[in-house]
mmCIF file of C-alpha atoms in Angstrom:
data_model
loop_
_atom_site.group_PDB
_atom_site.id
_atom_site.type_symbol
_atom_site.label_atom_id
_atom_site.label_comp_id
_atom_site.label_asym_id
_atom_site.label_seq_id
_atom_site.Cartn_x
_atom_site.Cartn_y
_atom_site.Cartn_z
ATOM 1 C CA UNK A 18 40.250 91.902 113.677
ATOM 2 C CA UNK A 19 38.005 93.361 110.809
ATOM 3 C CA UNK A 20 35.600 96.331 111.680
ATOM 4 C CA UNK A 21 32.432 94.073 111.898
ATOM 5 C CA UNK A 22 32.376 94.765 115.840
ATOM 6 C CA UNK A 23 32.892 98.823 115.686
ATOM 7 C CA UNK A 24 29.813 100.668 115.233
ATOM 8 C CA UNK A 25 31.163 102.345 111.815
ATOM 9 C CA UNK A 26 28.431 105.489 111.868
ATOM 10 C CA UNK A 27 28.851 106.089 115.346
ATOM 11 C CA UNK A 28 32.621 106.188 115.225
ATOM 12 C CA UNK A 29 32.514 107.893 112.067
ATOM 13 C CA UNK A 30 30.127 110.978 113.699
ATOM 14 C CA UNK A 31 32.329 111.311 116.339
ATOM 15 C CA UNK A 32 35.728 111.627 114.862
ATOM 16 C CA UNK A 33 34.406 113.952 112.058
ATOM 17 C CA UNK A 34 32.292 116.561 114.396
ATOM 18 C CA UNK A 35 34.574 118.944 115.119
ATOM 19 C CA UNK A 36 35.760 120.246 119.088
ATOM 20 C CA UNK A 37 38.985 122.316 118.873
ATOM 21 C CA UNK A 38 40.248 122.833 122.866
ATOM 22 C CA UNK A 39 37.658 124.754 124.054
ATOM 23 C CA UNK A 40 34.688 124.425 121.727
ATOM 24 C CA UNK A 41 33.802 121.216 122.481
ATOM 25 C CA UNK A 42 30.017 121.428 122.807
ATOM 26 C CA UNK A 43 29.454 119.703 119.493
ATOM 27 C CA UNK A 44 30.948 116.308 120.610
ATOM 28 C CA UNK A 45 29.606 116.542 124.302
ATOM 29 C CA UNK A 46 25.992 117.017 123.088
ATOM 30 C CA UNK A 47 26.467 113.839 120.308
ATOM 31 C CA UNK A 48 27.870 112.038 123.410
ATOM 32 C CA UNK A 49 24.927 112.955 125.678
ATOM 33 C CA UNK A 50 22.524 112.012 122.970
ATOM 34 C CA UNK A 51 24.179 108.398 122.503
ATOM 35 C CA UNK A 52 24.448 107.374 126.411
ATOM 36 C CA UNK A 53 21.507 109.320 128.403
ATOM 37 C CA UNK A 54 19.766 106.149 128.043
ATOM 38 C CA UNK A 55 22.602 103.841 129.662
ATOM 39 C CA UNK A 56 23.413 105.724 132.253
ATOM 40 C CA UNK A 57 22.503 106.985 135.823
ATOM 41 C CA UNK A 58 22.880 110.112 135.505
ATOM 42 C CA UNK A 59 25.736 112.781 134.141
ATOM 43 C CA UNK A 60 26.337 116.207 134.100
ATOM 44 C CA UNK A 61 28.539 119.124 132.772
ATOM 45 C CA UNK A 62 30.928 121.201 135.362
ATOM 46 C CA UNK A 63 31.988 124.246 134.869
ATOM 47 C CA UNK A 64 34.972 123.573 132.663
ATOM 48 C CA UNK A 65 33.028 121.799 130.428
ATOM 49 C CA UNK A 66 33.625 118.289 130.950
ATOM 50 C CA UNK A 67 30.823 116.221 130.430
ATOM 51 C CA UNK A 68 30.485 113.383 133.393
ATOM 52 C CA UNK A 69 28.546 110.376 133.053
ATOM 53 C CA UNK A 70 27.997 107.779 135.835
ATOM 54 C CA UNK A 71 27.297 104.216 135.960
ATOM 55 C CA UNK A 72 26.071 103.370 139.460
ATOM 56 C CA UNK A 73 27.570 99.620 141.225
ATOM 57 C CA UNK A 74 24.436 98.337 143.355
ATOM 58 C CA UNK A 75 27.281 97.729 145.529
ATOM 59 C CA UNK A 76 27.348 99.498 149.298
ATOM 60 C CA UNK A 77 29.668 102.433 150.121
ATOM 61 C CA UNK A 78 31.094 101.382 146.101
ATOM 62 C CA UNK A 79 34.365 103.462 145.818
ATOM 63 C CA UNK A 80 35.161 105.449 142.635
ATOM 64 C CA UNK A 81 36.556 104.128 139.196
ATOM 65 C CA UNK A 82 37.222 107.192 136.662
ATOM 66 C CA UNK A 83 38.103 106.339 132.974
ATOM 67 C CA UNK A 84 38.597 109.332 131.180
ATOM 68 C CA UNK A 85 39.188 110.132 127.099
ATOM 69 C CA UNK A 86 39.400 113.358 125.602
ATOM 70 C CA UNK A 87 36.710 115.327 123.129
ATOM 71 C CA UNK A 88 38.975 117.911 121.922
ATOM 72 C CA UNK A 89 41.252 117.941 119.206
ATOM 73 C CA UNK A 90 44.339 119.944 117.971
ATOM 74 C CA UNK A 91 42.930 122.230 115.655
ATOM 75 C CA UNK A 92 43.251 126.240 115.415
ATOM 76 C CA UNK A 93 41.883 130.054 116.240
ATOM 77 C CA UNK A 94 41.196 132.408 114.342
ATOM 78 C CA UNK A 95 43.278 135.856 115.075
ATOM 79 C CA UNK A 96 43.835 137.810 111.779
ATOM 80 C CA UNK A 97 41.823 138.664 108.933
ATOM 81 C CA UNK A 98 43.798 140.458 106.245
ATOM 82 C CA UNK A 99 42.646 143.117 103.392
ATOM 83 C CA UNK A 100 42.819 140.622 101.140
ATOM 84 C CA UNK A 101 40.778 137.936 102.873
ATOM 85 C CA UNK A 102 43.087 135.537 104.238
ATOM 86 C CA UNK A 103 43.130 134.165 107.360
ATOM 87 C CA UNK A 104 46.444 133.719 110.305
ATOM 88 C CA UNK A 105 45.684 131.711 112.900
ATOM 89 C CA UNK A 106 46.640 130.689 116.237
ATOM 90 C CA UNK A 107 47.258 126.836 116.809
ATOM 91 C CA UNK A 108 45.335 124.847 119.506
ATOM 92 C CA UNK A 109 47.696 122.075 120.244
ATOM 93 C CA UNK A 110 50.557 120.539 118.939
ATOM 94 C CA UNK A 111 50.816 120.417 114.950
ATOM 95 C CA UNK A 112 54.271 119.232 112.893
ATOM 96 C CA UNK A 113 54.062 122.000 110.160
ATOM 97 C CA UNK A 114 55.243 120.342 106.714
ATOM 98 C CA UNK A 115 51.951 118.489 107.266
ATOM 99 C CA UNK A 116 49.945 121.548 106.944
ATOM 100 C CA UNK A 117 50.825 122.559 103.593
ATOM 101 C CA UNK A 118 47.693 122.662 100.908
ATOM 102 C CA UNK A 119 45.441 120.522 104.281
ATOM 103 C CA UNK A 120 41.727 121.325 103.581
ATOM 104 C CA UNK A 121 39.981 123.036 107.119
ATOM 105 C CA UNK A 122 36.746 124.287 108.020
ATOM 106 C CA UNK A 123 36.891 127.641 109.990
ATOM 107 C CA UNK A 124 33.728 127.555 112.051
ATOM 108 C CA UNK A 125 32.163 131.125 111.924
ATOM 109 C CA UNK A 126 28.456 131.837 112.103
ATOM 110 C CA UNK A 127 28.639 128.941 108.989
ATOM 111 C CA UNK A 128 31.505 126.513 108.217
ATOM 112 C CA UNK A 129 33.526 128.407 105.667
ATOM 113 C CA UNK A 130 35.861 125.457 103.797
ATOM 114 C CA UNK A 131 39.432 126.378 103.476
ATOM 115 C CA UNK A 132 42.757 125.542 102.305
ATOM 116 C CA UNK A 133 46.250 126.370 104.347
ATOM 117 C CA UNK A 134 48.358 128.217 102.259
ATOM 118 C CA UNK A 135 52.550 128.965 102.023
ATOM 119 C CA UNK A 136 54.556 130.246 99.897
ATOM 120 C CA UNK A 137 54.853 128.295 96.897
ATOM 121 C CA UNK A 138 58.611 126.457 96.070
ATOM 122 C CA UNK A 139 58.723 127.700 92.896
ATOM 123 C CA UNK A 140 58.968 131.584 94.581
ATOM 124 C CA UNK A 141 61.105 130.235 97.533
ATOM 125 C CA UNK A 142 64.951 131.643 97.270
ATOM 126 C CA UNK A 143 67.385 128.781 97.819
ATOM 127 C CA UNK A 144 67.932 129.381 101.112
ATOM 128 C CA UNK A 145 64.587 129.957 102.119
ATOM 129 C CA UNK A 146 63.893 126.033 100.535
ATOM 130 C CA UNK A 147 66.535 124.447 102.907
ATOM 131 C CA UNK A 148 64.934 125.768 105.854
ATOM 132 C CA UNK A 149 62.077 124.479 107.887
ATOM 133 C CA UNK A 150 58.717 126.055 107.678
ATOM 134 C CA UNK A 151 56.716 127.304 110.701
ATOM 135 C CA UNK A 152 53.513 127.226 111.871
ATOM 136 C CA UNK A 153 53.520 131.484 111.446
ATOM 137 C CA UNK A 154 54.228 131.084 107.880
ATOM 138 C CA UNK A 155 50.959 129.213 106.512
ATOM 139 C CA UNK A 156 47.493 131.464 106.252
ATOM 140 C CA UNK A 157 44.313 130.035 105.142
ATOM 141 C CA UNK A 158 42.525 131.047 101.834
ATOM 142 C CA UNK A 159 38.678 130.434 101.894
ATOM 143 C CA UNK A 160 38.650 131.682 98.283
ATOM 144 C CA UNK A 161 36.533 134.741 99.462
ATOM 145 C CA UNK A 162 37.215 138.620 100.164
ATOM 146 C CA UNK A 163 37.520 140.285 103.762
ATOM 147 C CA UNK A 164 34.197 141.488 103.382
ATOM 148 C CA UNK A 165 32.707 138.269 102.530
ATOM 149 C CA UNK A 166 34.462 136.355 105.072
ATOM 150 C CA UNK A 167 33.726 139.133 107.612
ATOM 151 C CA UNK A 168 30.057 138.413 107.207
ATOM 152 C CA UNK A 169 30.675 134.910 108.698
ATOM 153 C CA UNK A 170 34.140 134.935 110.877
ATOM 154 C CA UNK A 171 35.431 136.924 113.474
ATOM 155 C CA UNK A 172 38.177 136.973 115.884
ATOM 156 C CA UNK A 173 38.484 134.156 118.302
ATOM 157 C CA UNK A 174 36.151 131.802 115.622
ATOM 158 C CA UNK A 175 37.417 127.754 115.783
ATOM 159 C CA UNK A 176 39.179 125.997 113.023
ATOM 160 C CA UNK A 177 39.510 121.863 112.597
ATOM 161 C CA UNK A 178 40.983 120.053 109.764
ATOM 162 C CA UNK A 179 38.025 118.827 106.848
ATOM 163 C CA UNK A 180 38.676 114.840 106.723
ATOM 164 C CA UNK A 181 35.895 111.922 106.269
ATOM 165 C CA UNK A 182 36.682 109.052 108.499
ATOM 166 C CA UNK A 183 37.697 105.962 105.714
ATOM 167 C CA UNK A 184 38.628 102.716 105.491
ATOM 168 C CA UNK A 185 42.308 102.066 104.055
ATOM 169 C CA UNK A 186 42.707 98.276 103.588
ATOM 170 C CA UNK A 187 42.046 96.723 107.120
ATOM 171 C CA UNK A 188 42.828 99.981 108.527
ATOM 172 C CA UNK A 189 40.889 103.122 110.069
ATOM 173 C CA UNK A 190 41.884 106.119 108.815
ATOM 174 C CA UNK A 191 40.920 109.977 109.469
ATOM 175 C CA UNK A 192 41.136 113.076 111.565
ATOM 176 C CA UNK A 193 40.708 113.587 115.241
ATOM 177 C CA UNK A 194 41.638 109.617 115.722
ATOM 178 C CA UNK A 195 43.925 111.506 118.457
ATOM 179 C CA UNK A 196 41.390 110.967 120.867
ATOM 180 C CA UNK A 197 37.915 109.742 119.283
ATOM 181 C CA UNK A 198 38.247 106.816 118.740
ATOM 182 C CA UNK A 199 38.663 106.372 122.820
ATOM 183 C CA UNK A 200 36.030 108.388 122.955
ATOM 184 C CA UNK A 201 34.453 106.235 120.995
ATOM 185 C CA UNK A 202 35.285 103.123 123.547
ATOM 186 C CA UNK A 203 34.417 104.822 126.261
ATOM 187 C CA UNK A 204 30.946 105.355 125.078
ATOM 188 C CA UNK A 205 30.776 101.586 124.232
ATOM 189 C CA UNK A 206 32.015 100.878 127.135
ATOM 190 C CA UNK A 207 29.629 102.617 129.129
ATOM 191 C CA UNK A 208 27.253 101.317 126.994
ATOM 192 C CA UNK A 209 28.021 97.967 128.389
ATOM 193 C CA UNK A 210 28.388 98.059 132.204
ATOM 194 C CA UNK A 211 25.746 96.244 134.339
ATOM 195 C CA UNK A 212 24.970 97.225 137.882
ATOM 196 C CA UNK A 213 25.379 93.875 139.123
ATOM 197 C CA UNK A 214 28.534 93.016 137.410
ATOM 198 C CA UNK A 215 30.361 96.328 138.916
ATOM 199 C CA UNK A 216 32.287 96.263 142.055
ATOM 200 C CA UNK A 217 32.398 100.425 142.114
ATOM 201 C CA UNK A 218 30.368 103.226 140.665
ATOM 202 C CA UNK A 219 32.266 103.775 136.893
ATOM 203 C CA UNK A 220 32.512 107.248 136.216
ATOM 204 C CA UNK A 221 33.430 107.340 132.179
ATOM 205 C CA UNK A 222 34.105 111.432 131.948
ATOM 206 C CA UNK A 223 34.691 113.105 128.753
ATOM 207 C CA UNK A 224 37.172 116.091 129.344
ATOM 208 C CA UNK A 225 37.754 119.092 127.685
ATOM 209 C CA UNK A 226 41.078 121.143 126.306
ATOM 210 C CA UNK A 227 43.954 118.387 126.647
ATOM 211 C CA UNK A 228 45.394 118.931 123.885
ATOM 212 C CA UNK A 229 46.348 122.092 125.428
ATOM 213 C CA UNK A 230 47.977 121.098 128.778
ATOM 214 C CA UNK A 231 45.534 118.532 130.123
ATOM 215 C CA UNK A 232 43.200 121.188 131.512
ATOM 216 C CA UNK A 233 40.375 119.598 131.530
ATOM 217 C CA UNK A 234 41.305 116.432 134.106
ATOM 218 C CA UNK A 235 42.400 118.557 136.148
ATOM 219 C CA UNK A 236 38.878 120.097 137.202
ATOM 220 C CA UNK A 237 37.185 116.519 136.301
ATOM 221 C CA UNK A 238 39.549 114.400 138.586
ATOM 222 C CA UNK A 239 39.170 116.838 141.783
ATOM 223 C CA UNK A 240 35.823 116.980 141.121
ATOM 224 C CA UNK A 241 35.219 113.012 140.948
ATOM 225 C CA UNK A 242 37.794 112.436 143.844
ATOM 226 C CA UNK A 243 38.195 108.914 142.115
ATOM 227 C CA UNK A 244 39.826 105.846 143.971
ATOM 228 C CA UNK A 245 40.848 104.328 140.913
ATOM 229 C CA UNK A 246 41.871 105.976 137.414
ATOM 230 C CA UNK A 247 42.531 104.879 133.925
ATOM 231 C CA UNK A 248 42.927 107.620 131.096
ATOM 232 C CA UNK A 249 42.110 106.368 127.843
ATOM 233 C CA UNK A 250 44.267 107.865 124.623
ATOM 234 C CA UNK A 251 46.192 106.891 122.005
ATOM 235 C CA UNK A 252 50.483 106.536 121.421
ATOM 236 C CA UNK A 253 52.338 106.348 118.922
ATOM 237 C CA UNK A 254 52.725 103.414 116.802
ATOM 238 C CA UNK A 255 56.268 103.446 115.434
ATOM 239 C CA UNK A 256 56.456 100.381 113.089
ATOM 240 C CA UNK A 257 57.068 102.222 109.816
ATOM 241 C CA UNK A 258 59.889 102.790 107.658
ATOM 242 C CA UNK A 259 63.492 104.168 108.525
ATOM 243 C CA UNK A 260 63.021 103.152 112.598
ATOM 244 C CA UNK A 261 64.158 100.506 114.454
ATOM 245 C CA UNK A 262 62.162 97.987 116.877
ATOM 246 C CA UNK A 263 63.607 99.784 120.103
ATOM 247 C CA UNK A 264 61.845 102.788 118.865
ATOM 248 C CA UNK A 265 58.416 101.322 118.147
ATOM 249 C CA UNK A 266 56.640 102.139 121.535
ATOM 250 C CA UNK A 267 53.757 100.163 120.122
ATOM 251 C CA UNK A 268 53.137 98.437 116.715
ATOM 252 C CA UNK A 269 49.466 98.124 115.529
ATOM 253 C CA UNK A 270 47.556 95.117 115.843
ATOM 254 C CA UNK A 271 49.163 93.683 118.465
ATOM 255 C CA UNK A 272 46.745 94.890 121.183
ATOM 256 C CA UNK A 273 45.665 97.762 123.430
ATOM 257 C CA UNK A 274 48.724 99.382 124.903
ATOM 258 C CA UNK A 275 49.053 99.106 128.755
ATOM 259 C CA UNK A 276 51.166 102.402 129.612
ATOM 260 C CA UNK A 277 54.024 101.916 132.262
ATOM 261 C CA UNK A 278 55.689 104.915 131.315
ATOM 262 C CA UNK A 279 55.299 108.783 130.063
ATOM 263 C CA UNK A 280 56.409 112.214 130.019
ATOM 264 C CA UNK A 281 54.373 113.118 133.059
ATOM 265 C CA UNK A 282 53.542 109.978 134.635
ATOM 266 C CA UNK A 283 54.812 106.622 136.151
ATOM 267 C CA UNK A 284 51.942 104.544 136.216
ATOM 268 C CA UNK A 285 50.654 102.879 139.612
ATOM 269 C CA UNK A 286 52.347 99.238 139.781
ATOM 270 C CA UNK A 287 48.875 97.919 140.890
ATOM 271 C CA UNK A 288 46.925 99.301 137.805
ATOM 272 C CA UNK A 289 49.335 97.947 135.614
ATOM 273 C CA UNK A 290 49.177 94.362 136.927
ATOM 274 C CA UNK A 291 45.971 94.206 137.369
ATOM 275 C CA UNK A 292 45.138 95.243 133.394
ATOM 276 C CA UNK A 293 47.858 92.838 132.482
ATOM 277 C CA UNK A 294 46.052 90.048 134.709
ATOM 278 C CA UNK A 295 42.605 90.835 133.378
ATOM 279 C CA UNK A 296 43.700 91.334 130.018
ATOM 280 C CA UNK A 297 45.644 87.981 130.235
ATOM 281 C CA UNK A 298 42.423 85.744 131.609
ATOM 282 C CA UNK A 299 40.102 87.088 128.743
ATOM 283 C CA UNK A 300 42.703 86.555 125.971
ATOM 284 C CA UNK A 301 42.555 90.461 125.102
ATOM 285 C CA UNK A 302 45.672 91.173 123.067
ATOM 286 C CA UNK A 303 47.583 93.587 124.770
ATOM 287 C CA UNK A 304 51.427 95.326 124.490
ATOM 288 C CA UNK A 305 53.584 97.163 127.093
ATOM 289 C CA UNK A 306 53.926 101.015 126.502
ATOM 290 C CA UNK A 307 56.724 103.221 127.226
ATOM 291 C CA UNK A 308 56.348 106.486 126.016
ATOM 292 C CA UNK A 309 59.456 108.477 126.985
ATOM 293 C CA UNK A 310 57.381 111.611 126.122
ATOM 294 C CA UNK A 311 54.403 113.371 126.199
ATOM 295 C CA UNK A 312 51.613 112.986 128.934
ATOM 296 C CA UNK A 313 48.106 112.261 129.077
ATOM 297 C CA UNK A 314 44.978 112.350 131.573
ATOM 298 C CA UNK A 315 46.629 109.904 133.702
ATOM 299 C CA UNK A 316 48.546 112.954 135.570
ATOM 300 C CA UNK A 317 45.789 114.668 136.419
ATOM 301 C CA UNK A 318 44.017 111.974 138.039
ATOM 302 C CA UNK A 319 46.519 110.369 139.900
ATOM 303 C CA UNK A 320 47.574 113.456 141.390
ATOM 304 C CA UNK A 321 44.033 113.978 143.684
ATOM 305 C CA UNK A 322 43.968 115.767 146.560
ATOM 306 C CA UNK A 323 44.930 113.598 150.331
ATOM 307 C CA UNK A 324 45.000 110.390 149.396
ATOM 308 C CA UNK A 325 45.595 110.612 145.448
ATOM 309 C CA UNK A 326 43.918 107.689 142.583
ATOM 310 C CA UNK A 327 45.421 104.419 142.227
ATOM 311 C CA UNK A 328 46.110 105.037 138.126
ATOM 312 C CA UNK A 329 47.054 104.011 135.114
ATOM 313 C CA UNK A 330 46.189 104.301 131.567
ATOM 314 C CA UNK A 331 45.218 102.415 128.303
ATOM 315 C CA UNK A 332 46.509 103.503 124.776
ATOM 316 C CA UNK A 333 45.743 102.701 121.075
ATOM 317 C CA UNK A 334 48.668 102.423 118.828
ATOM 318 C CA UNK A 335 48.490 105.299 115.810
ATOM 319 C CA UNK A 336 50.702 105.937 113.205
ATOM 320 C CA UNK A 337 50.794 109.747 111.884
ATOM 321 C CA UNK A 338 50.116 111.358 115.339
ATOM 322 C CA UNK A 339 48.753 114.843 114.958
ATOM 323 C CA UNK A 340 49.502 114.592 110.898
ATOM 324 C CA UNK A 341 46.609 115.609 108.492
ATOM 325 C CA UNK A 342 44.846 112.126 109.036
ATOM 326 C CA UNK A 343 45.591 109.339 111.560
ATOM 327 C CA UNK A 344 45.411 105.746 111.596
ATOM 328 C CA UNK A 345 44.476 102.650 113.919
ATOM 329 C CA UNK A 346 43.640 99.152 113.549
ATOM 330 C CA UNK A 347 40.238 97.933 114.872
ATOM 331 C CA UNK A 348 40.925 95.433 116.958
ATOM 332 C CA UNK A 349 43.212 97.484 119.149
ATOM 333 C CA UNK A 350 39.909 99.804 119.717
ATOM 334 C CA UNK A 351 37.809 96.805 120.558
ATOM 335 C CA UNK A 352 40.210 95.450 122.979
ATOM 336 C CA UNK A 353 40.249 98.780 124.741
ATOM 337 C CA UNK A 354 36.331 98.222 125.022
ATOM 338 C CA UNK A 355 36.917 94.945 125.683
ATOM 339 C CA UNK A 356 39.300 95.307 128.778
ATOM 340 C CA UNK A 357 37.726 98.101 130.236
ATOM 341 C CA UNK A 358 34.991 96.793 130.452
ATOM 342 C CA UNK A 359 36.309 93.128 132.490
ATOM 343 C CA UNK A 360 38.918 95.658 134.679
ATOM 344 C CA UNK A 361 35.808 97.289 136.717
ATOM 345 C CA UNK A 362 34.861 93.806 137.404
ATOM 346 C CA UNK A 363 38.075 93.042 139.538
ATOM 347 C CA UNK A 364 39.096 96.246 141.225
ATOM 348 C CA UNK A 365 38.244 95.408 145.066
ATOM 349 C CA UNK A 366 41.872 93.579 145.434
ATOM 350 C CA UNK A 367 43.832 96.828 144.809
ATOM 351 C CA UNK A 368 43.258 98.804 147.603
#
């Protein structure tokens, strides 16, 4: 599919406003903007998930929760040295040779633009240029003195990677894609619903700090008590160079990923047949997932209190996975707008 269908400037605001775990009031307030108008009503709890509801004009209508995550892996600061530069703590899961010279924005009382910084190979030792670099080895250099940078940053400050969301060939490409861009279908879907088409009141929740242990869903999903679940993310997309088909868990362009399988959950049986059903009836290109790590939402909101949800999840393929930028294909983002939006049409036959 080309990018006609995606709303390019919305999708392009959301992945590039930054929301390390934790500081994600940026995103929820551009979120809030973009759907007070098409929805009944929403709210923030305490954690900081942002809750949005879509009301069925159906009686007693049970619960349907789709949830996608604002935050993003991104850092802290924690150390300022005499000489201006800056350690940091990370805020999520980072691979670390694909920090090395990565433009970020530390987020003081302005953005200050930076640049991570190691030691270069030309000072390296030989053994110190076999081994693997850490995380604890790269500071960032603003290109400013201690004093200067004091002015602006302190302890505790937020820093997210500086990327413009692009177009390479057919392809979307940029930071954050790991989990905007279902952010970004969950806002269109939303968008979308109609009272009378809606067999259950669609609760399309925007959580906070999963990046860092899938905090967030776990205050959102007790607090919506849903009946039905379906986490929204992205996987990985493993159809490059060097691996073998077995190891794909999804290739792009071949659809929205229908998780069976991760880390931290085994999704419901009836979820999963009923997306493959719907998906099947409205010709919405779709792909099994089996992740056989990693978790998303999907734990925390299956695992409710008495009764529990009846849940599964949706996933975009992506290839470079918490890298410098990301990638997906469009039409694997429509579809997940696309199915979505039929699934809360034909949830009364689960349970």
């Amino acid at each position: 599919m080309s990018i006609e269908k995606i709303d390019w400037n919305l999708l392009k605001s959301i992945s590039e406003t930054p929301g390390a775990p934790g500081f994600e009031k940026q995103v929820r307030e551009l979120i809030i903007d973009e759907l007070k108008s098409h929805v009944d009503e929403y709210y923030t709890d305490n954690m900081g998930n942002l809750i949005t509801i879509k009301r069925s004009k159906k009686a007693d209508a049970k619960k349907f929760m789709f949830a996608a995550h604002m935050d993003e892996i991104g850092f802290m600061v924690k150390h300022i040295d005499d000489n201006g530069y800056i350690r940091f703590q990370t805020l999520g899961g980072f691979d670390p040779k694909t920090l090395t010279s990565m433009r970020v924005l530390v987020h003081g009382k302005k953005d200050l633009l930076g640049v991570m910084g190691c030691k270069p190979i030309h000072s390296m030792t030989p053994a110190e240029r076999q081994k693997v670099i850490t995380n604890e080895e790269y500071f960032i250099d603003c290109g400013l003195s201690k004093e200067e940078i004091s002015k602006h940053v302190k302890i505790g400050d937020s820093i997210t990677r500086s990327q413009n969301l692009e177009m390479v060939g057919n392809l979307i490409n940029g930071k954050s894609l790991d989990d905007r861009v279902c952010v970004y279908a969950l806002v269109e879907v939303m968008k979308s619903l109609k009272a009378e088409d809606i067999d259950c009141d669609v609760y399309g929740v925007f959580t906070v700090q999963e990046e860092v242990g899938l905090r967030g869903a776990q205050v959102a999903g007790h607090g919506v008590s849903p009946d039905f679940g379906i986490a929204l993310d992205v996987t990985v997309a493993n159809d490059i160079p060097g691996l073998a088909p077995e190891n794909y868990v999804t290739q792009m362009g071949k659809g929205v990923g229908i998780k069976h399988f991760d880390g931290g959950t085994i999704c419901d049986r009836r979820m999963v047949e009923l997306l493959e059903e719907v998906a099947t009836q409205n010709d919405i290109p779709h792909q099994a997932e089996i992740l056989p790590f990693g978790g998303t939402d999907t734990a925390n909101i299956q695992r409710m209190p008495e009764n529990g949800a009846i849940a599964g999840a949706l996933s975009i393929p992506m290839r470079y996975l918490h890298q410098t930028v990301e990638m997906a294909e469009p039409g694997d983002v429509w579809g997940m707008v696309e199915l979505c939006s039929k699934v809360v049409e034909k949830t009364s036959g689960l349970a």
